[in-house]
Short mmCIF file of C-alpha atoms (C1' of nucleotides) in Angstrom, two decimals:
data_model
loop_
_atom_site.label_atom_id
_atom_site.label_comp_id
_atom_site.label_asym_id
_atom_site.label_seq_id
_atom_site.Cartn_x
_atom_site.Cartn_y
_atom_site.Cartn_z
CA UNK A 1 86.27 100.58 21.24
CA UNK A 2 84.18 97.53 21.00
CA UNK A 3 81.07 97.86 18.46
CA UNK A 4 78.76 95.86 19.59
CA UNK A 5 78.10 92.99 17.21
CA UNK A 6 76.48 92.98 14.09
CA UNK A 7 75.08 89.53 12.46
CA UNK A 8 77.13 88.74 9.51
CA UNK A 9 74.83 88.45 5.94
CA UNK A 10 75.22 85.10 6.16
CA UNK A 11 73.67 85.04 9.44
CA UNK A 12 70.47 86.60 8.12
CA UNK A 13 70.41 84.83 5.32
CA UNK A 14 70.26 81.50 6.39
CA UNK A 15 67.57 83.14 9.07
CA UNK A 16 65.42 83.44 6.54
CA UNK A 17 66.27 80.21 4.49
CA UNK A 18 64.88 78.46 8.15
CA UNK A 19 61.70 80.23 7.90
CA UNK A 20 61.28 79.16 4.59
CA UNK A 21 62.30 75.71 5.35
CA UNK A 22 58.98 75.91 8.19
CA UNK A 23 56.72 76.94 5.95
CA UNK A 24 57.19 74.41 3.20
CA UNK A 25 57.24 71.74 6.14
CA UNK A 26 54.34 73.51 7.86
CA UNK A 27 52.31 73.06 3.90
CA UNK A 28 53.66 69.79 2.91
CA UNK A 29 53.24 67.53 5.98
CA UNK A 30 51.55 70.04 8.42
CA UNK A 31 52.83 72.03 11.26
CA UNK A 32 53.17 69.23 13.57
CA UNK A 33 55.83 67.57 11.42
CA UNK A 34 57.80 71.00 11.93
CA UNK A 35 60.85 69.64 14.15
CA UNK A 36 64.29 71.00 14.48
CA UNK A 37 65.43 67.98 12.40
CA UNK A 38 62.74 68.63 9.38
CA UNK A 39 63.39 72.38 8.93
CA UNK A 40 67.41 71.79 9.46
CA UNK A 41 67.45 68.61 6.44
CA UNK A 42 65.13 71.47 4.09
CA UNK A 43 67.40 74.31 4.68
CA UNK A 44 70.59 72.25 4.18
CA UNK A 45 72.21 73.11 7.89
CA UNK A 46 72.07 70.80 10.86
CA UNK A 47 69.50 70.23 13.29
CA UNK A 48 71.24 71.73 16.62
CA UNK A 49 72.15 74.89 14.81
CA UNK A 50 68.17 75.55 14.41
CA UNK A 51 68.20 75.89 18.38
CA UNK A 52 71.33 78.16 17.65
CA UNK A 53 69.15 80.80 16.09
CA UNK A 54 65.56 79.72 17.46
CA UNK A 55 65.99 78.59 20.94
CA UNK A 56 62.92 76.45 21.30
CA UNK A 57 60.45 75.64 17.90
CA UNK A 58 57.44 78.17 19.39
CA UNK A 59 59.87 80.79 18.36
CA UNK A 60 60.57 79.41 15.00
CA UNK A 61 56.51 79.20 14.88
CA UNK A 62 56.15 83.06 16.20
CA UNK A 63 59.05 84.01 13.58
CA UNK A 64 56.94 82.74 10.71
CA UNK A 65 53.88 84.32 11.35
CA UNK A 66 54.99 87.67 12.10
CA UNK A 67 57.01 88.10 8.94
CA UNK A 68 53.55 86.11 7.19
CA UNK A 69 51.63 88.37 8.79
CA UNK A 70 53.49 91.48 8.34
CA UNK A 71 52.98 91.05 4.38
CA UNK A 72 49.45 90.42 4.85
CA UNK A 73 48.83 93.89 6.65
CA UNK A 74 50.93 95.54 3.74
CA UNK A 75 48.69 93.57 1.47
CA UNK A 76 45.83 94.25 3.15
CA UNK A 77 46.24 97.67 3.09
CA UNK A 78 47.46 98.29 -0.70
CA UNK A 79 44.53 96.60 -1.54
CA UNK A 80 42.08 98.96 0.42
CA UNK A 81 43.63 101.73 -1.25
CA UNK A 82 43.64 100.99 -4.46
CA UNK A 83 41.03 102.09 -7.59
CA UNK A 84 39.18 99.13 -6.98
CA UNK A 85 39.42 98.33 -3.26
CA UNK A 86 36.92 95.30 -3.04
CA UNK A 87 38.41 93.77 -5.56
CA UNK A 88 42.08 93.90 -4.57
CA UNK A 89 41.06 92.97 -1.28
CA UNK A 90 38.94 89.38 -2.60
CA UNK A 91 42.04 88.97 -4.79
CA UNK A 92 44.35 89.40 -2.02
CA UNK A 93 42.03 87.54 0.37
CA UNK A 94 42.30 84.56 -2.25
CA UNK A 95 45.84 83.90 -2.21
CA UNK A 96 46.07 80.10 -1.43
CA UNK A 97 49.74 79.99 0.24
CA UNK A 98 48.40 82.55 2.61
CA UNK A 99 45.33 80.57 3.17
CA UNK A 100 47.19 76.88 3.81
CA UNK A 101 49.45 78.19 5.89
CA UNK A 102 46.80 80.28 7.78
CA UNK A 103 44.86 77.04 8.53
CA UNK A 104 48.26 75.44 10.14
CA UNK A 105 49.15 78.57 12.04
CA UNK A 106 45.40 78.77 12.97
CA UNK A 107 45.42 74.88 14.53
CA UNK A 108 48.78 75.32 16.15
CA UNK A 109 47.47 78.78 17.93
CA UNK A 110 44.57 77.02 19.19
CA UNK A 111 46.67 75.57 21.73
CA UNK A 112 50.05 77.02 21.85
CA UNK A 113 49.96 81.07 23.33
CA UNK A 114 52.53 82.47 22.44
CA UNK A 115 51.23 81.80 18.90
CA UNK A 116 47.21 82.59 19.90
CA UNK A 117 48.38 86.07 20.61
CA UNK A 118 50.65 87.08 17.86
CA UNK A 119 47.74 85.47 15.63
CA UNK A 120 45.05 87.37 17.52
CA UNK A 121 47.09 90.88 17.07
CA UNK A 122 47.73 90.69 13.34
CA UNK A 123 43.69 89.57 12.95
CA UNK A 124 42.53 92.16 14.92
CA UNK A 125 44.90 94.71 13.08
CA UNK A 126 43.56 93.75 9.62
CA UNK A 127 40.04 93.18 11.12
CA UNK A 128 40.17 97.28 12.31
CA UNK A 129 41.58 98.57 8.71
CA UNK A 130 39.21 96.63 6.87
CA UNK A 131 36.32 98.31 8.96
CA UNK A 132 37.67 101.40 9.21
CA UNK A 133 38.05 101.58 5.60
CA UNK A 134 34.14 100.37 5.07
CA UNK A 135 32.82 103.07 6.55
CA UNK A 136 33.23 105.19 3.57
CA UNK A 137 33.50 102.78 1.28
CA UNK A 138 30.20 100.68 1.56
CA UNK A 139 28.10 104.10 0.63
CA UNK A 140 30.18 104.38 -2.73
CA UNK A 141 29.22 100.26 -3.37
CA UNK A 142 25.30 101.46 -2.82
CA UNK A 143 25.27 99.54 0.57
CA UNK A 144 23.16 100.39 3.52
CA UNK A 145 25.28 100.59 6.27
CA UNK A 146 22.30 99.76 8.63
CA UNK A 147 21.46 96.41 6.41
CA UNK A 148 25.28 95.13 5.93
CA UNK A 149 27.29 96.44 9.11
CA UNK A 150 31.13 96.51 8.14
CA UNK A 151 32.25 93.84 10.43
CA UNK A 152 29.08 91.77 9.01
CA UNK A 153 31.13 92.26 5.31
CA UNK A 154 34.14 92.24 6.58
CA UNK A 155 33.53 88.67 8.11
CA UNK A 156 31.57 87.64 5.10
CA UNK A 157 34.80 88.70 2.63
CA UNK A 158 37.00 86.71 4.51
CA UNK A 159 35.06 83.53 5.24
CA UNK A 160 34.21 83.01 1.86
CA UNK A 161 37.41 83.74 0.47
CA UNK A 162 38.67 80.94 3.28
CA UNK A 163 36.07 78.24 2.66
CA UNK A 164 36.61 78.71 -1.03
CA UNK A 165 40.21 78.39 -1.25
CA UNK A 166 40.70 75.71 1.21
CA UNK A 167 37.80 73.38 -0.24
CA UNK A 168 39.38 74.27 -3.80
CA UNK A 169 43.05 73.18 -2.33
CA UNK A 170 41.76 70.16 -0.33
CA UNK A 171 39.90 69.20 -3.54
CA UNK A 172 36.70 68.89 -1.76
CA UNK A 173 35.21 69.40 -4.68
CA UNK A 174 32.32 71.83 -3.29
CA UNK A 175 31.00 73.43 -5.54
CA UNK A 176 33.75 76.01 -5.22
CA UNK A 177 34.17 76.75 -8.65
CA UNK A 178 30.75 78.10 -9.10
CA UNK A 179 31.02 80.11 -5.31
CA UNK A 180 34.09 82.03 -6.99
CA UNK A 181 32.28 82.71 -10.08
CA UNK A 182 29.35 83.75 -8.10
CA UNK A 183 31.75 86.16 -6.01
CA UNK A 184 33.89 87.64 -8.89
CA UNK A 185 30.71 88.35 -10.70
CA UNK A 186 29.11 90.10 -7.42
CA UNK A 187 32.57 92.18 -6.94
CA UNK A 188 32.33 93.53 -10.74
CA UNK A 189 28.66 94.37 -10.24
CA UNK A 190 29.70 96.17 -7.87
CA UNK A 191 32.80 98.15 -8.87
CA UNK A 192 30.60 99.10 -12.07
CA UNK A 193 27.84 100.75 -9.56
CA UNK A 194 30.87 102.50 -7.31
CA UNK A 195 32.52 103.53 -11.13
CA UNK A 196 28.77 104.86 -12.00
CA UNK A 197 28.08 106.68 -8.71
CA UNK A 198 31.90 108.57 -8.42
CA UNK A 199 31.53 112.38 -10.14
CA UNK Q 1 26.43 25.89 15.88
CA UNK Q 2 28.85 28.82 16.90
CA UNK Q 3 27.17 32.03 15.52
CA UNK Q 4 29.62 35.04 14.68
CA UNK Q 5 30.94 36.78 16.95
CA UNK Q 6 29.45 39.65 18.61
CA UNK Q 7 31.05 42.04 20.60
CA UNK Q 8 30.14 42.67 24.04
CA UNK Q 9 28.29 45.87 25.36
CA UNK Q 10 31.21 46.60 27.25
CA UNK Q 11 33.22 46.80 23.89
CA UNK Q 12 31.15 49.22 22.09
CA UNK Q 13 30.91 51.08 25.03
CA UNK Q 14 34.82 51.64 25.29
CA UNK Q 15 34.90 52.45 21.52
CA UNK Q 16 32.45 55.22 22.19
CA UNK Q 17 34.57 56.27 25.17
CA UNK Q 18 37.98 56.55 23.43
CA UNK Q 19 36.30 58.64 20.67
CA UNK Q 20 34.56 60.46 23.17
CA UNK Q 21 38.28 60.77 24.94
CA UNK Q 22 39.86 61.53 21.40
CA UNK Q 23 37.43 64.55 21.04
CA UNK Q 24 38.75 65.74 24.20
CA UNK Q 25 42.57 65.79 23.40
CA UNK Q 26 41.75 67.15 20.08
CA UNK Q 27 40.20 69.85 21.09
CA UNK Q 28 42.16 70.89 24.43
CA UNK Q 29 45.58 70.12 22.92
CA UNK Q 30 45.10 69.65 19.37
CA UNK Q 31 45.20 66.91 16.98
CA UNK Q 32 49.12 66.33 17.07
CA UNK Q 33 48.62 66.07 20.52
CA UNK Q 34 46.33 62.64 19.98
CA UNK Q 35 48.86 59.77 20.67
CA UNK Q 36 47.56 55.89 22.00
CA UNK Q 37 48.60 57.38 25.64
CA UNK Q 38 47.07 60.63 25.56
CA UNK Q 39 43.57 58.73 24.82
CA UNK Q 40 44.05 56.09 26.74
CA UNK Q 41 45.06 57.98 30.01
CA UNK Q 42 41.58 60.06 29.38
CA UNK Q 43 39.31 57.49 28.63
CA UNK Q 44 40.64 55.31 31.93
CA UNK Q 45 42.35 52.17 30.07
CA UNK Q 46 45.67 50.92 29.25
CA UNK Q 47 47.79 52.20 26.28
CA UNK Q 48 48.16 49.19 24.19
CA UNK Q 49 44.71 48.74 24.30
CA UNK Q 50 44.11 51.57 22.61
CA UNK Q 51 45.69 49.51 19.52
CA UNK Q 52 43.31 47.12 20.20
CA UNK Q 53 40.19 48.88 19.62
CA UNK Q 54 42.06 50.54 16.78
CA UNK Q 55 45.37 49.57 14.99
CA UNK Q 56 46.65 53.06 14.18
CA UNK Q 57 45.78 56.33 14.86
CA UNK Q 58 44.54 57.03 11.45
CA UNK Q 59 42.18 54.93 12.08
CA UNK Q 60 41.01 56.28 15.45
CA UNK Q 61 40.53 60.03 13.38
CA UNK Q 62 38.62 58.37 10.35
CA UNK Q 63 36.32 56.86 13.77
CA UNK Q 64 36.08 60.06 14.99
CA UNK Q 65 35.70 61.92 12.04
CA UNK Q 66 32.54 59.46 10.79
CA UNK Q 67 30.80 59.57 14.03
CA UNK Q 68 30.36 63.67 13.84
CA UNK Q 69 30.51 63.79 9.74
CA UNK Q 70 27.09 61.69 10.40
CA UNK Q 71 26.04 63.60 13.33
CA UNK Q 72 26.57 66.97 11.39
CA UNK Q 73 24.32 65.51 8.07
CA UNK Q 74 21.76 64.66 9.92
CA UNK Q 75 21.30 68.18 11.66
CA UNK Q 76 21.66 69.57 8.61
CA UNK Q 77 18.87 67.61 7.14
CA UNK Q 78 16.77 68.60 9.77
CA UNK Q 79 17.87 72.58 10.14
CA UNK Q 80 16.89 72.64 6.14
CA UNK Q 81 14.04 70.80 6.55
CA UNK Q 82 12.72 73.46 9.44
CA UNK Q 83 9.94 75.92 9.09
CA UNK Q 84 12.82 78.31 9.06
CA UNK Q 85 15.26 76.74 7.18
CA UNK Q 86 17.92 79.82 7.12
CA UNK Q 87 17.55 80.19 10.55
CA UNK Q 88 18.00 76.60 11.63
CA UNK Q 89 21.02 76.23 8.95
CA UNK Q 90 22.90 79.49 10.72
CA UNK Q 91 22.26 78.32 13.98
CA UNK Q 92 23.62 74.64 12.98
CA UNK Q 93 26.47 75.92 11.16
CA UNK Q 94 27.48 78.17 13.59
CA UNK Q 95 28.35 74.95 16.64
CA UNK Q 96 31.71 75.87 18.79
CA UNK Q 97 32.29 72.43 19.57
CA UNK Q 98 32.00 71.29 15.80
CA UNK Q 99 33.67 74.39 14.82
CA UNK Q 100 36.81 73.43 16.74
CA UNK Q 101 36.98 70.07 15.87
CA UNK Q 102 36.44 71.17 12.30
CA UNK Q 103 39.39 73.15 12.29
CA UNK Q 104 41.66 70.16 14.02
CA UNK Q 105 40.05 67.81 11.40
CA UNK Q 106 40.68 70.10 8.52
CA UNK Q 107 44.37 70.81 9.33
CA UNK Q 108 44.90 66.93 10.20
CA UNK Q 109 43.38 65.83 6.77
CA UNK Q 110 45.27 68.24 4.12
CA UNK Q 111 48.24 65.88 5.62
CA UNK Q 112 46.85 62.47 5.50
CA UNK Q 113 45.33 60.54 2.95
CA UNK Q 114 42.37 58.57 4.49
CA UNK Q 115 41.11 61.64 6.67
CA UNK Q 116 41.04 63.75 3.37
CA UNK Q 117 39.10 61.61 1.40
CA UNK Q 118 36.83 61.38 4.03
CA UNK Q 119 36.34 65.05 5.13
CA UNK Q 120 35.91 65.30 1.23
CA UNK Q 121 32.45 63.13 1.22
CA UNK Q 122 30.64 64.95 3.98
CA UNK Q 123 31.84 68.72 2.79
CA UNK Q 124 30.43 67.30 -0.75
CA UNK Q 125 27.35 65.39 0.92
CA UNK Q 126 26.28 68.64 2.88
CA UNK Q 127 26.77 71.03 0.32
CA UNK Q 128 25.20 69.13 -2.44
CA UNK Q 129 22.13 69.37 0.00
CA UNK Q 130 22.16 73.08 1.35
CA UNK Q 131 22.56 73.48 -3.17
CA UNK Q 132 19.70 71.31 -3.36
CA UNK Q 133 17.43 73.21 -0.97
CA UNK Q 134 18.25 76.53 -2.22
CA UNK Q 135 17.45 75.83 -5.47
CA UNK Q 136 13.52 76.58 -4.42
CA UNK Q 137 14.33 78.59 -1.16
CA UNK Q 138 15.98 81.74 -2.92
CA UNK Q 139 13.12 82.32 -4.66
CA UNK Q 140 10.73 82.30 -1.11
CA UNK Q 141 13.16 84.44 0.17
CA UNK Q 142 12.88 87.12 -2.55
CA UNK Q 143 16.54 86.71 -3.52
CA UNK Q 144 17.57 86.54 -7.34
CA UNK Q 145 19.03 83.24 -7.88
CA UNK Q 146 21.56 85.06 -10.75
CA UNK Q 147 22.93 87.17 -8.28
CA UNK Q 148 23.23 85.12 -5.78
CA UNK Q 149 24.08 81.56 -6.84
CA UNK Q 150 23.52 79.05 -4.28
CA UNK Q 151 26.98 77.57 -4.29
CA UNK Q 152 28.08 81.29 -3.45
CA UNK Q 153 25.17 81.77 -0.56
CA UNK Q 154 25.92 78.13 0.73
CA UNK Q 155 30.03 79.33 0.88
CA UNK Q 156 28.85 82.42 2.09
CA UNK Q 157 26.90 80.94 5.06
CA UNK Q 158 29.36 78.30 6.04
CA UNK Q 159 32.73 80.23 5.65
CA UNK Q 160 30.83 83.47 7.80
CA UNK Q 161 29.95 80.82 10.23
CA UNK Q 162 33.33 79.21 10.85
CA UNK Q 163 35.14 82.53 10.92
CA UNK Q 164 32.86 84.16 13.43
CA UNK Q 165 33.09 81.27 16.11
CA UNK Q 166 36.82 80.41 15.40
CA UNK Q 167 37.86 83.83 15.84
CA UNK Q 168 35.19 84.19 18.96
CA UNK Q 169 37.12 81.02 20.61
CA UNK Q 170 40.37 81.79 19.75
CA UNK Q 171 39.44 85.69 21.81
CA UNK Q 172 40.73 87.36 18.57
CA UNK Q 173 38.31 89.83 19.13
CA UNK Q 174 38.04 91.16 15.34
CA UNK Q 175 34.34 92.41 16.05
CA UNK Q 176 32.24 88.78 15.68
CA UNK Q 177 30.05 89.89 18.16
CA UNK Q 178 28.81 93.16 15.28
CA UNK Q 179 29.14 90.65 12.95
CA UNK Q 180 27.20 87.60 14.45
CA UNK Q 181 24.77 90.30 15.41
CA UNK Q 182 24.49 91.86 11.70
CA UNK Q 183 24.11 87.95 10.60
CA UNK Q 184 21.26 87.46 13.11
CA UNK Q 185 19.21 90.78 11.91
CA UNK Q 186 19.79 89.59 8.40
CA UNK Q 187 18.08 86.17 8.90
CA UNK Q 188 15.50 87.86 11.24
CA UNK Q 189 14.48 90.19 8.05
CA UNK Q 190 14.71 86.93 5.83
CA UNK Q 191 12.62 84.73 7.30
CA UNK Q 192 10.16 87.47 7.99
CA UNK Q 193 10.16 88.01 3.74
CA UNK Q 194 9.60 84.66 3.73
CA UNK Q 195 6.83 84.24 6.21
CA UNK Q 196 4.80 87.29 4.62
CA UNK Q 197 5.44 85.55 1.48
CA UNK Q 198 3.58 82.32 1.76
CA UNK Q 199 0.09 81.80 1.10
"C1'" DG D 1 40.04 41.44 25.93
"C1'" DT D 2 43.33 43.10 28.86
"C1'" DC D 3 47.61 43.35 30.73
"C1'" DT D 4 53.21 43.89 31.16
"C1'" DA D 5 57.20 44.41 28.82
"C1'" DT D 6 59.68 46.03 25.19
"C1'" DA D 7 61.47 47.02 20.34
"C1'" DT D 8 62.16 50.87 17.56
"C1'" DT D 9 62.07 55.37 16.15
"C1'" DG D 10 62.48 60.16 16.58
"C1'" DA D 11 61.53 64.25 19.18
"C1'" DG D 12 63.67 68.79 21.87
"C1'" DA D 13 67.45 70.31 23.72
"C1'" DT D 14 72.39 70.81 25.44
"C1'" DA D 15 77.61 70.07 26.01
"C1'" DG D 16 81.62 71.03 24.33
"C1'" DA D 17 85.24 70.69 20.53
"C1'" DC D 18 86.63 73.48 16.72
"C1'" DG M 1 78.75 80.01 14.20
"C1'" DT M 2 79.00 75.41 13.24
"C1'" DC M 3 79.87 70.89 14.12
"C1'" DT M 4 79.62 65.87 16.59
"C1'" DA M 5 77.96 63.42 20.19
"C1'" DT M 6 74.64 62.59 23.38
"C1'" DC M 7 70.99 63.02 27.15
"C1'" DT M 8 66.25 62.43 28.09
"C1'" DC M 9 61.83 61.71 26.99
"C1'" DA M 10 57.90 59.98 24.57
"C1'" DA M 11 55.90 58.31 20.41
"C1'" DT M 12 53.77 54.00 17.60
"C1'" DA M 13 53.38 49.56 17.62
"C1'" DT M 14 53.95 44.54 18.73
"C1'" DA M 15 54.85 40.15 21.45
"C1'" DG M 16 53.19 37.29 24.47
"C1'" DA M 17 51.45 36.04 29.25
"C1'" DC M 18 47.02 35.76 31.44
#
DNA sequence: GTCTATATTGAGATAGAC
DNA sequence: GTCTATCTCAATATAGAC
């Protein structure tokens, strides 16, 4: 009785050497430079064997981002329940692969939708844990709710950590250096009062 | 006694159009999407021309990218010159239309030389003057200038911005309307401090 | 300045042998 | 599954007539 077919390991690995082919490609010369040609000379195989296991190069795209964005919910949600959430979650926020390749997946979704949804699912995902995880949380930081609404920090988190990290990698030279001094030093004043206030 | 050539009105005139055209593709298809014929079939003139006006495509970005890096130092000179400068800066920073090309612009230059060098002297330009500004507006606002650092408030400001109108074009609905709305209320109260500061 | 024609390069994708 | 060979299309850019 026929099973029916199992990929070989060697199948699955060299799935995952192509997605890691993209993502250098998609950081070193952008994600328009991603072709079937680029990723196949990276990952050592040839070109028409990428359509073998990615039929066109949106799916290649949409493979990338879900297993990108699939660590970035884990991440996401380690950090908000750890001993020190807001920090975990700035640190974790602040991870500059993440960031680059966010700002490439983020141009190519703007006008490719297969992409813009997949994107827009995995924000929204993080988006709803982050809030839903403020709701306790900013009253043991000595926020008022009413003054800072969660998706108002939420936003705020994420934005700066963005700006900061992209400037710093661009080498725009912003003043992004003092920003992230500024921040860590707000995110230990802060730990210290939630440390102070718990029993 | 042959004078220097100038270029006819009809010239500049086209070089404003195939920016104006460039904007267009840019934003509707992306920046990879910007080739000599996409331009040159929207702004209503032949290909090769485009070549013409300018030699390579780099230089048709660094064009485009000067025309609104101006555009977007001057409103910022005015929004933080404004009887309500916080206000007026929000409001500025939080354009669609720049927003977008912003993100096509900033994905486009972490690839290519020229347009990164460039991008580099307006971020630099406009956030040594929101730095400048701040250093006497905290204070009239009643924030502490330790805690808050105006490299982090000028990050802050900019990277809430851009996150809340990317994600609102993109549909991503992660909550930007609670968040522009928390932003709005925040400035409101600000300004009012302000206000009952003064003389 | 504006056009036609074209050289050159490389893209996505498929056919079909092995 | 993996290869070679190839189709088709479109890109940047240039030459050269007008």
């Amino acid at each position: 009785m026929a099973e029916p077919r199992r990929p070989r390991a060697a199948t699955e690995l060299k799935r995952a050497r192509l997605l890691d082919a993209t993502e250098e490609v998609m950081l070193e010369e952008g994600y328009a430079a991603v072709t079937s040609r680029s990723v196949a000379a990276r990952a050592g195989i040839n070109a028409p064997l990428v359509h073998y296991y990615f039929p066109t190069i949106d799916d290649l795209f949409v493979a990338v981002l879900r297993r990108r964005g699939e660590q970035g919910v884990r991440r996401m949600e380690q950090a908000l329940a750890s001993p020190e959430p807001l920090r975990a979650w700035w640190e974790a926020a602040s991870d500059p692969r993440g960031t680059a390749l966010l700002v490439e997946l983020m141009a190519a979704a703007n006008h490719r939708e297969a992409l813009r949804a997949e994107v827009g699912e995995f924000a929204r995902q993080v988006r709803a844990m982050q809030m839903e995880r403020l709701s306790t949380l900013l009253e043991e930081y000595g926020l008022d709710v009413r003054e800072f609404p969660p998706a108002l920090i939420a936003a705020a988190v994420h934005g700066l950590a963005f700006g900061i990290v992209q400037d710093a990698a661009a080498g725009y030279d912003t003043a992004t250096d003092e920003a992230a001094d500024g921040m860590a030093r707000l995110v230990a004043r802060l730990e210290e009062r939630r440390r102070s206030r718990a029993t």
